[in-house]
């Protein structure tokens, strides 16, 4: 490993946000729309078209995919798998769902099960959205953890084979990236060459700004106002995805419980990491990798990130240092943040 590192000034963690350009030349105002989808705010911003219907259609596409891939929306294909009639071993799904489940299983193999899309019994037990969170019962956690094992799921064509009656799927760690990629395809097919998709901090840039400068993606200070950044990246046509301990979390008796769960113990990973940010061409890889690398911890996670072609990683440890994968420092924007 040959990682650069800097010491940040204060407690920090990374999340992403779109910053203003450097204003070299007057541009026409971008068009933008946000909607609450995928349990977060999804924003589409287009820089080289004034056609508002593109925004609406792109958000509709996002909603369609949520209805296909959500574990909690009755009628979704994932819901149908998870609520199959007892004794059912095979469930027919669309080609896209089958492919995405296959990708999720692939990251299970890559991480030796630290990343596991059959996390559903655990992720539904922990409630990170409640106003008044409670710790799940330890025995219930143990029982749920026993059900998690991605090797009990196989994909055969468009059929999902479930080798255990207890196994159920949650694509929460990978679906946003996949959907972002499809929204990007949609915009490109409709002639858009300059846009930013932001799915709750899962950012995918299409092309560059109309004046030829890169998009500036801010890395957010943790637990702070969303506009506070500690660094910014210069991004052309790439995805920037962060997994962190502060997005969906609660604190009880001074302990921070967050939503990236260890499939073996059933409890959130505690490995000294505050966040992992991944820059990659495809957002589905960035999404899967940010969660995977987080799950593996600094050393093994860095190894995994560095083994992937065209991928840059930023690990933030709880001593407030940023650890860069090889070449990742080169994407840092050197100008003062906006
Ligand atoms: P975010 O949802 O903030 O984008 P992630 O992409 O890291 O964050 O995904 C976290 C989600 O993934 C959890 O909310 C849960 O649905 C699921 N998950 C939790 N732990 C794991 C794990 N070990 N492997 C795979 N998926 C997980
Ligand atoms: Mg993820």
Tab-separated table of C-alpha atoms and ligand atoms in Angstrom:
chain	number	residue	atom	x	y	z
A	1	UNK	CA	0.000	0.000	0.000
A	2	UNK	CA	1.250	3.426	-0.851
A	3	UNK	CA	-1.301	5.812	0.581
A	4	UNK	CA	-0.912	9.494	0.977
A	5	UNK	CA	-2.515	10.975	4.051
A	6	UNK	CA	-3.278	14.390	5.413
A	7	UNK	CA	-4.369	15.449	8.807
A	8	UNK	CA	-7.622	17.350	8.787
A	9	UNK	CA	-8.225	20.170	11.208
A	10	UNK	CA	-11.340	18.980	12.963
A	11	UNK	CA	-13.483	15.897	13.336
A	12	UNK	CA	-14.555	15.071	9.853
A	13	UNK	CA	-16.354	12.633	7.750
A	14	UNK	CA	-17.207	12.620	4.105
A	15	UNK	CA	-20.393	13.010	2.301
A	16	UNK	CA	-20.762	14.624	-1.047
A	17	UNK	CA	-22.350	17.770	-2.330
A	18	UNK	CA	-22.211	19.773	-5.491
A	19	UNK	CA	-20.288	23.042	-5.213
A	20	UNK	CA	-20.429	26.073	-7.499
A	21	UNK	CA	-18.113	26.318	-10.482
A	22	UNK	CA	-15.139	28.617	-10.665
A	23	UNK	CA	-17.079	31.058	-12.806
A	24	UNK	CA	-14.676	31.398	-15.706
A	25	UNK	CA	-17.460	32.350	-18.068
A	26	UNK	CA	-21.136	33.249	-17.827
A	27	UNK	CA	-23.256	30.096	-18.178
A	28	UNK	CA	-26.976	29.738	-18.617
A	29	UNK	CA	-28.655	28.714	-15.369
A	30	UNK	CA	-28.931	24.954	-14.940
A	31	UNK	CA	-32.385	23.424	-14.421
A	32	UNK	CA	-32.915	21.242	-11.353
A	33	UNK	CA	-35.584	19.272	-9.507
A	34	UNK	CA	-35.605	17.306	-6.232
A	35	UNK	CA	-37.956	14.685	-4.917
A	36	UNK	CA	-38.053	12.479	-1.835
A	37	UNK	CA	-37.358	9.015	-3.244
A	38	UNK	CA	-35.340	6.004	-2.048
A	39	UNK	CA	-35.782	7.337	1.509
A	40	UNK	CA	-33.699	10.381	0.681
A	41	UNK	CA	-33.636	13.463	-1.533
A	42	UNK	CA	-32.933	12.749	-5.164
A	43	UNK	CA	-31.877	15.753	-7.246
A	44	UNK	CA	-31.378	15.986	-10.995
A	45	UNK	CA	-29.505	19.037	-12.331
A	46	UNK	CA	-29.074	19.580	-16.069
A	47	UNK	CA	-26.640	22.185	-17.371
A	48	UNK	CA	-27.047	22.031	-21.135
A	49	UNK	CA	-30.811	21.878	-21.674
A	50	UNK	CA	-33.823	23.876	-20.514
A	51	UNK	CA	-36.246	20.970	-21.119
A	52	UNK	CA	-37.973	20.515	-17.746
A	53	UNK	CA	-39.689	17.312	-18.895
A	54	UNK	CA	-36.282	15.585	-18.782
A	55	UNK	CA	-36.119	16.274	-15.049
A	56	UNK	CA	-39.558	14.849	-14.467
A	57	UNK	CA	-39.007	11.765	-16.625
A	58	UNK	CA	-35.659	11.092	-14.978
A	59	UNK	CA	-37.239	11.235	-11.499
A	60	UNK	CA	-40.104	9.020	-12.726
A	61	UNK	CA	-37.501	6.489	-13.834
A	62	UNK	CA	-35.965	6.603	-10.373
A	63	UNK	CA	-39.390	5.936	-8.817
A	64	UNK	CA	-39.977	2.994	-11.198
A	65	UNK	CA	-36.698	1.442	-10.098
A	66	UNK	CA	-37.517	2.026	-6.447
A	67	UNK	CA	-40.800	0.177	-7.021
A	68	UNK	CA	-38.836	-2.686	-8.561
A	69	UNK	CA	-35.928	-2.967	-6.124
A	70	UNK	CA	-37.119	-1.773	-2.702
A	71	UNK	CA	-37.255	-4.374	0.056
A	72	UNK	CA	-40.110	-2.555	1.782
A	73	UNK	CA	-42.516	-1.619	-1.025
A	74	UNK	CA	-45.119	-4.381	-1.384
A	75	UNK	CA	-45.179	-5.582	-4.977
A	76	UNK	CA	-41.498	-4.924	-5.701
A	77	UNK	CA	-39.588	-7.894	-7.040
A	78	UNK	CA	-37.368	-7.949	-3.963
A	79	UNK	CA	-40.461	-7.886	-1.739
A	80	UNK	CA	-41.873	-10.826	-3.700
A	81	UNK	CA	-38.677	-12.799	-3.151
A	82	UNK	CA	-38.695	-11.999	0.560
A	83	UNK	CA	-42.380	-12.806	0.985
A	84	UNK	CA	-42.402	-15.958	-1.129
A	85	UNK	CA	-44.807	-18.747	-0.236
A	86	UNK	CA	-43.119	-21.115	2.233
A	87	UNK	CA	-41.447	-23.920	0.338
A	88	UNK	CA	-40.804	-21.809	-2.778
A	89	UNK	CA	-37.214	-22.231	-3.934
A	90	UNK	CA	-37.271	-20.279	-7.170
A	91	UNK	CA	-38.638	-16.836	-7.912
A	92	UNK	CA	-38.806	-15.422	-11.421
A	93	UNK	CA	-37.729	-11.772	-11.708
A	94	UNK	CA	-36.881	-9.279	-14.452
A	95	UNK	CA	-33.532	-9.455	-16.188
A	96	UNK	CA	-32.417	-6.228	-14.469
A	97	UNK	CA	-33.231	-7.438	-10.965
A	98	UNK	CA	-31.479	-10.747	-11.635
A	99	UNK	CA	-28.391	-8.925	-12.918
A	100	UNK	CA	-28.237	-6.599	-9.919
A	101	UNK	CA	-28.638	-9.471	-7.453
A	102	UNK	CA	-25.795	-11.177	-9.343
A	103	UNK	CA	-23.627	-8.067	-8.903
A	104	UNK	CA	-24.437	-7.975	-5.193
A	105	UNK	CA	-23.425	-11.626	-4.815
A	106	UNK	CA	-20.177	-10.862	-6.650
A	107	UNK	CA	-19.261	-8.266	-4.011
A	108	UNK	CA	-20.164	-10.824	-1.347
A	109	UNK	CA	-17.511	-13.104	-2.843
A	110	UNK	CA	-14.970	-10.269	-3.188
A	111	UNK	CA	-15.318	-9.393	0.512
A	112	UNK	CA	-15.720	-12.932	1.786
A	113	UNK	CA	-19.160	-12.040	3.109
A	114	UNK	CA	-18.338	-8.738	4.842
A	115	UNK	CA	-20.683	-7.252	2.238
A	116	UNK	CA	-23.827	-9.344	2.096
A	117	UNK	CA	-27.059	-8.531	0.244
A	118	UNK	CA	-28.929	-11.050	2.420
A	119	UNK	CA	-28.542	-8.590	5.321
A	120	UNK	CA	-32.353	-8.017	5.294
A	121	UNK	CA	-33.264	-9.876	8.527
A	122	UNK	CA	-30.789	-7.608	10.319
A	123	UNK	CA	-31.406	-4.346	8.467
A	124	UNK	CA	-35.153	-4.617	9.093
A	125	UNK	CA	-34.541	-5.351	12.782
A	126	UNK	CA	-32.479	-2.207	13.323
A	127	UNK	CA	-34.547	0.924	12.951
A	128	UNK	CA	-32.367	3.853	11.992
A	129	UNK	CA	-35.238	6.086	10.935
A	130	UNK	CA	-37.228	6.172	14.171
A	131	UNK	CA	-37.437	9.403	16.182
A	132	UNK	CA	-37.158	7.337	19.318
A	133	UNK	CA	-34.695	4.553	18.512
A	134	UNK	CA	-34.321	1.443	20.634
A	135	UNK	CA	-31.596	-1.192	20.601
A	136	UNK	CA	-32.893	-4.492	19.249
A	137	UNK	CA	-32.983	-7.409	21.643
A	138	UNK	CA	-29.601	-9.271	21.565
A	139	UNK	CA	-31.293	-12.638	21.076
A	140	UNK	CA	-33.293	-11.278	18.126
A	141	UNK	CA	-30.044	-9.926	16.656
A	142	UNK	CA	-28.396	-13.320	17.030
A	143	UNK	CA	-31.287	-15.096	15.361
A	144	UNK	CA	-31.392	-12.597	12.488
A	145	UNK	CA	-27.613	-12.840	11.971
A	146	UNK	CA	-27.955	-16.620	11.629
A	147	UNK	CA	-30.213	-16.106	8.619
A	148	UNK	CA	-27.708	-13.961	6.717
A	149	UNK	CA	-25.662	-15.825	4.116
A	150	UNK	CA	-25.362	-14.671	0.519
A	151	UNK	CA	-24.191	-18.160	-0.520
A	152	UNK	CA	-27.772	-19.313	-0.030
A	153	UNK	CA	-28.811	-17.225	-3.045
A	154	UNK	CA	-28.036	-18.097	-6.653
A	155	UNK	CA	-28.990	-16.532	-9.951
A	156	UNK	CA	-29.936	-18.805	-12.845
A	157	UNK	CA	-31.002	-16.736	-15.841
A	158	UNK	CA	-33.983	-14.720	-14.606
A	159	UNK	CA	-34.613	-17.036	-11.683
A	160	UNK	CA	-33.451	-16.401	-8.158
A	161	UNK	CA	-32.747	-19.642	-6.336
A	162	UNK	CA	-33.216	-19.487	-2.570
A	163	UNK	CA	-31.420	-22.340	-0.858
A	164	UNK	CA	-32.784	-21.514	2.583
A	165	UNK	CA	-36.361	-20.618	3.590
A	166	UNK	CA	-34.933	-17.933	5.914
A	167	UNK	CA	-32.881	-16.000	3.388
A	168	UNK	CA	-34.079	-12.549	2.299
A	169	UNK	CA	-32.543	-9.731	0.279
A	170	UNK	CA	-31.868	-6.011	0.847
A	171	UNK	CA	-30.172	-4.177	-2.029
A	172	UNK	CA	-29.846	-0.948	0.001
A	173	UNK	CA	-26.074	-0.906	-0.352
A	174	UNK	CA	-26.044	-1.110	-4.144
A	175	UNK	CA	-29.415	-0.043	-5.626
A	176	UNK	CA	-28.854	3.732	-5.510
A	177	UNK	CA	-25.710	3.383	-7.595
A	178	UNK	CA	-27.443	1.131	-10.092
A	179	UNK	CA	-30.392	3.510	-10.403
A	180	UNK	CA	-28.053	6.502	-10.829
A	181	UNK	CA	-26.373	4.698	-13.742
A	182	UNK	CA	-29.758	4.080	-15.400
A	183	UNK	CA	-30.792	7.732	-14.909
A	184	UNK	CA	-27.532	8.784	-16.528
A	185	UNK	CA	-28.189	6.455	-19.489
A	186	UNK	CA	-31.630	8.008	-19.850
A	187	UNK	CA	-30.280	11.563	-19.948
A	188	UNK	CA	-27.536	10.620	-22.396
A	189	UNK	CA	-30.044	8.930	-24.693
A	190	UNK	CA	-31.936	12.230	-24.704
A	191	UNK	CA	-28.954	14.295	-25.754
A	192	UNK	CA	-27.853	15.611	-22.352
A	193	UNK	CA	-24.084	15.931	-22.042
A	194	UNK	CA	-23.726	17.915	-18.826
A	195	UNK	CA	-25.632	16.978	-15.672
A	196	UNK	CA	-25.327	15.899	-12.052
A	197	UNK	CA	-27.463	13.246	-10.373
A	198	UNK	CA	-27.489	13.304	-6.587
A	199	UNK	CA	-29.231	10.386	-4.879
A	200	UNK	CA	-28.864	11.333	-1.233
A	201	UNK	CA	-25.148	11.978	-1.481
A	202	UNK	CA	-24.593	9.264	-4.058
A	203	UNK	CA	-23.421	11.597	-6.839
A	204	UNK	CA	-23.006	10.778	-10.517
A	205	UNK	CA	-21.662	13.404	-12.916
A	206	UNK	CA	-22.474	13.282	-16.580
A	207	UNK	CA	-19.739	14.933	-18.638
A	208	UNK	CA	-18.304	18.222	-17.444
A	209	UNK	CA	-19.624	21.742	-16.924
A	210	UNK	CA	-20.649	23.519	-20.150
A	211	UNK	CA	-17.575	25.770	-19.933
A	212	UNK	CA	-15.324	22.728	-19.963
A	213	UNK	CA	-14.347	22.859	-16.289
A	214	UNK	CA	-14.881	19.825	-14.051
A	215	UNK	CA	-17.702	19.542	-11.543
A	216	UNK	CA	-16.615	20.316	-8.001
A	217	UNK	CA	-17.878	17.759	-5.516
A	218	UNK	CA	-17.479	18.733	-1.882
A	219	UNK	CA	-16.566	16.264	0.824
A	220	UNK	CA	-18.715	17.094	3.800
A	221	UNK	CA	-17.707	17.730	7.379
A	222	UNK	CA	-19.355	15.084	9.566
A	223	UNK	CA	-22.318	15.804	11.769
A	224	UNK	CA	-22.020	19.418	10.592
A	225	UNK	CA	-24.054	21.627	8.368
A	226	UNK	CA	-24.258	20.028	4.931
A	227	UNK	CA	-22.618	23.034	3.306
A	228	UNK	CA	-19.472	22.709	5.346
A	229	UNK	CA	-16.744	20.992	3.391
A	230	UNK	CA	-13.259	19.881	4.251
A	231	UNK	CA	-12.116	19.260	0.716
A	232	UNK	CA	-13.433	19.159	-2.820
A	233	UNK	CA	-12.842	16.859	-5.757
A	234	UNK	CA	-12.677	17.804	-9.426
A	235	UNK	CA	-14.886	15.323	-11.214
A	236	UNK	CA	-15.431	14.701	-14.933
A	237	UNK	CA	-17.965	12.055	-15.872
A	238	UNK	CA	-17.441	9.981	-12.720
A	239	UNK	CA	-19.431	8.808	-9.700
A	240	UNK	CA	-18.668	9.831	-6.102
A	241	UNK	CA	-20.258	7.696	-3.362
A	242	UNK	CA	-19.768	7.782	0.396
A	243	UNK	CA	-20.684	5.281	3.108
A	244	UNK	CA	-20.405	6.694	6.598
A	245	UNK	CA	-21.262	6.214	10.243
A	246	UNK	CA	-23.283	9.427	10.458
A	247	UNK	CA	-25.907	9.156	7.701
A	248	UNK	CA	-28.425	6.778	9.262
A	249	UNK	CA	-27.516	6.322	12.868
A	250	UNK	CA	-28.517	6.896	16.454
A	251	UNK	CA	-26.644	7.367	19.691
A	252	UNK	CA	-27.539	5.534	22.911
A	253	UNK	CA	-25.412	5.903	26.044
A	254	UNK	CA	-22.692	7.572	24.030
A	255	UNK	CA	-22.434	4.727	21.503
A	256	UNK	CA	-23.017	5.572	17.832
A	257	UNK	CA	-25.037	2.816	16.139
A	258	UNK	CA	-24.958	3.169	12.330
A	259	UNK	CA	-26.500	1.332	9.415
A	260	UNK	CA	-23.583	-0.690	8.023
A	261	UNK	CA	-23.963	-3.992	9.798
A	262	UNK	CA	-21.575	-6.840	10.420
A	263	UNK	CA	-23.419	-9.917	9.107
A	264	UNK	CA	-21.687	-12.134	11.668
A	265	UNK	CA	-22.213	-10.195	14.885
A	266	UNK	CA	-25.405	-8.455	13.774
A	267	UNK	CA	-24.118	-5.140	15.162
A	268	UNK	CA	-22.744	-2.104	13.267
A	269	UNK	CA	-19.132	-2.414	12.188
A	270	UNK	CA	-16.764	-0.796	14.643
A	271	UNK	CA	-13.449	-0.695	12.888
A	272	UNK	CA	-12.159	2.819	13.425
A	273	UNK	CA	-13.579	4.141	10.152
A	274	UNK	CA	-15.846	7.166	9.916
A	275	UNK	CA	-16.422	6.933	6.183
A	276	UNK	CA	-15.269	5.644	2.836
A	277	UNK	CA	-15.702	7.605	-0.382
A	278	UNK	CA	-15.274	5.876	-3.737
A	279	UNK	CA	-14.790	7.566	-7.116
A	280	UNK	CA	-15.491	5.252	-10.045
A	281	UNK	CA	-16.869	5.288	-13.597
A	282	UNK	CA	-20.017	3.284	-12.736
A	283	UNK	CA	-22.012	4.365	-9.703
A	284	UNK	CA	-23.132	0.800	-8.983
A	285	UNK	CA	-19.484	-0.123	-8.395
A	286	UNK	CA	-18.931	2.960	-6.249
A	287	UNK	CA	-21.991	2.166	-4.146
A	288	UNK	CA	-21.097	-1.502	-3.682
A	289	UNK	CA	-17.447	-0.636	-3.053
A	290	UNK	CA	-18.058	2.160	-0.530
A	291	UNK	CA	-20.051	-0.245	1.618
A	292	UNK	CA	-17.675	-3.157	0.898
A	293	UNK	CA	-14.523	-1.197	1.701
A	294	UNK	CA	-16.150	0.212	4.823
A	295	UNK	CA	-17.088	-3.312	5.891
A	296	UNK	CA	-13.567	-4.619	5.318
A	297	UNK	CA	-11.875	-1.833	7.293
A	298	UNK	CA	-8.938	0.365	6.311
A	299	UNK	CA	-6.298	-2.175	5.390
A	300	UNK	CA	-8.275	-4.821	3.517
A	301	UNK	CA	-10.679	-2.213	2.145
A	302	UNK	CA	-7.782	-0.225	0.698
A	303	UNK	CA	-6.411	-3.387	-0.882
A	304	UNK	CA	-9.773	-4.082	-2.493
A	305	UNK	CA	-10.134	-0.495	-3.785
A	306	UNK	CA	-6.616	-0.552	-5.219
A	307	UNK	CA	-7.269	-3.826	-6.992
A	308	UNK	CA	-10.125	-2.270	-8.969
A	309	UNK	CA	-9.458	-0.584	-12.303
A	310	UNK	CA	-10.195	3.166	-12.466
A	311	UNK	CA	-11.273	3.417	-8.821
A	312	UNK	CA	-10.107	5.999	-6.237
A	313	UNK	CA	-10.791	5.697	-2.514
A	314	UNK	CA	-10.758	8.095	0.470
A	315	UNK	CA	-10.923	6.461	3.898
A	316	UNK	CA	-11.512	8.640	6.952
A	317	UNK	CA	-10.421	7.143	10.241
A	318	UNK	CA	-11.619	8.207	13.686
A	319	UNK	CA	-8.316	9.964	14.320
A	320	UNK	CA	-9.527	12.352	11.624
A	321	UNK	CA	-7.073	11.423	8.931
A	322	UNK	CA	-7.870	10.884	5.289
A	323	UNK	CA	-6.151	7.892	3.719
A	324	UNK	CA	-5.889	7.998	-0.063
A	325	UNK	CA	-5.642	5.135	-2.481
A	326	UNK	CA	-2.961	5.445	-5.121
A	327	UNK	CA	-3.608	8.471	-7.348
A	328	UNK	CA	-6.668	9.637	-5.384
A	329	UNK	CA	-4.990	12.832	-4.183
A	330	UNK	CA	-4.737	14.005	-7.781
A	331	UNK	CA	-8.499	14.554	-7.918
A	332	UNK	CA	-8.373	17.032	-5.026
A	333	UNK	CA	-9.411	20.531	-6.015
A	334	UNK	CA	-6.627	22.852	-4.923
A	335	UNK	CA	-8.632	26.094	-5.032
A	336	UNK	CA	-10.319	27.321	-1.853
A	337	UNK	CA	-13.768	25.777	-1.426
A	338	UNK	CA	-16.839	27.777	-2.450
B	1	LIG	P1	-26.371	4.651	2.126
B	1	LIG	O1	-27.657	3.895	2.229
B	1	LIG	O2	-26.233	5.742	3.131
B	1	LIG	O3	-26.061	5.061	0.743
B	1	LIG	P2	-24.643	2.308	1.942
B	1	LIG	O4	-24.570	2.321	0.467
B	1	LIG	O5	-23.357	2.063	2.623
B	1	LIG	O6	-25.230	3.640	2.558
B	1	LIG	O7	-25.670	1.168	2.303
B	1	LIG	C1	-26.093	0.894	3.590
B	1	LIG	C2	-27.314	0.005	3.471
B	1	LIG	O8	-26.923	-1.279	2.981
B	1	LIG	C3	-28.002	-0.284	4.786
B	1	LIG	O9	-29.004	0.670	5.050
B	1	LIG	C4	-28.580	-1.670	4.559
B	1	LIG	O10	-29.767	-1.586	3.792
B	1	LIG	C5	-27.521	-2.324	3.702
B	1	LIG	N1	-26.428	-2.980	4.464
B	1	LIG	C6	-26.087	-2.817	5.778
B	1	LIG	N2	-25.025	-3.574	6.102
B	1	LIG	C7	-24.668	-4.242	4.958
B	1	LIG	C8	-23.639	-5.188	4.632
B	1	LIG	N3	-22.755	-5.618	5.537
B	1	LIG	N4	-23.595	-5.648	3.367
B	1	LIG	C9	-24.481	-5.239	2.425
B	1	LIG	N5	-25.471	-4.369	2.677
B	1	LIG	C10	-25.561	-3.857	3.914
B	2	LIG	MG1	-23.210	1.454	-0.824
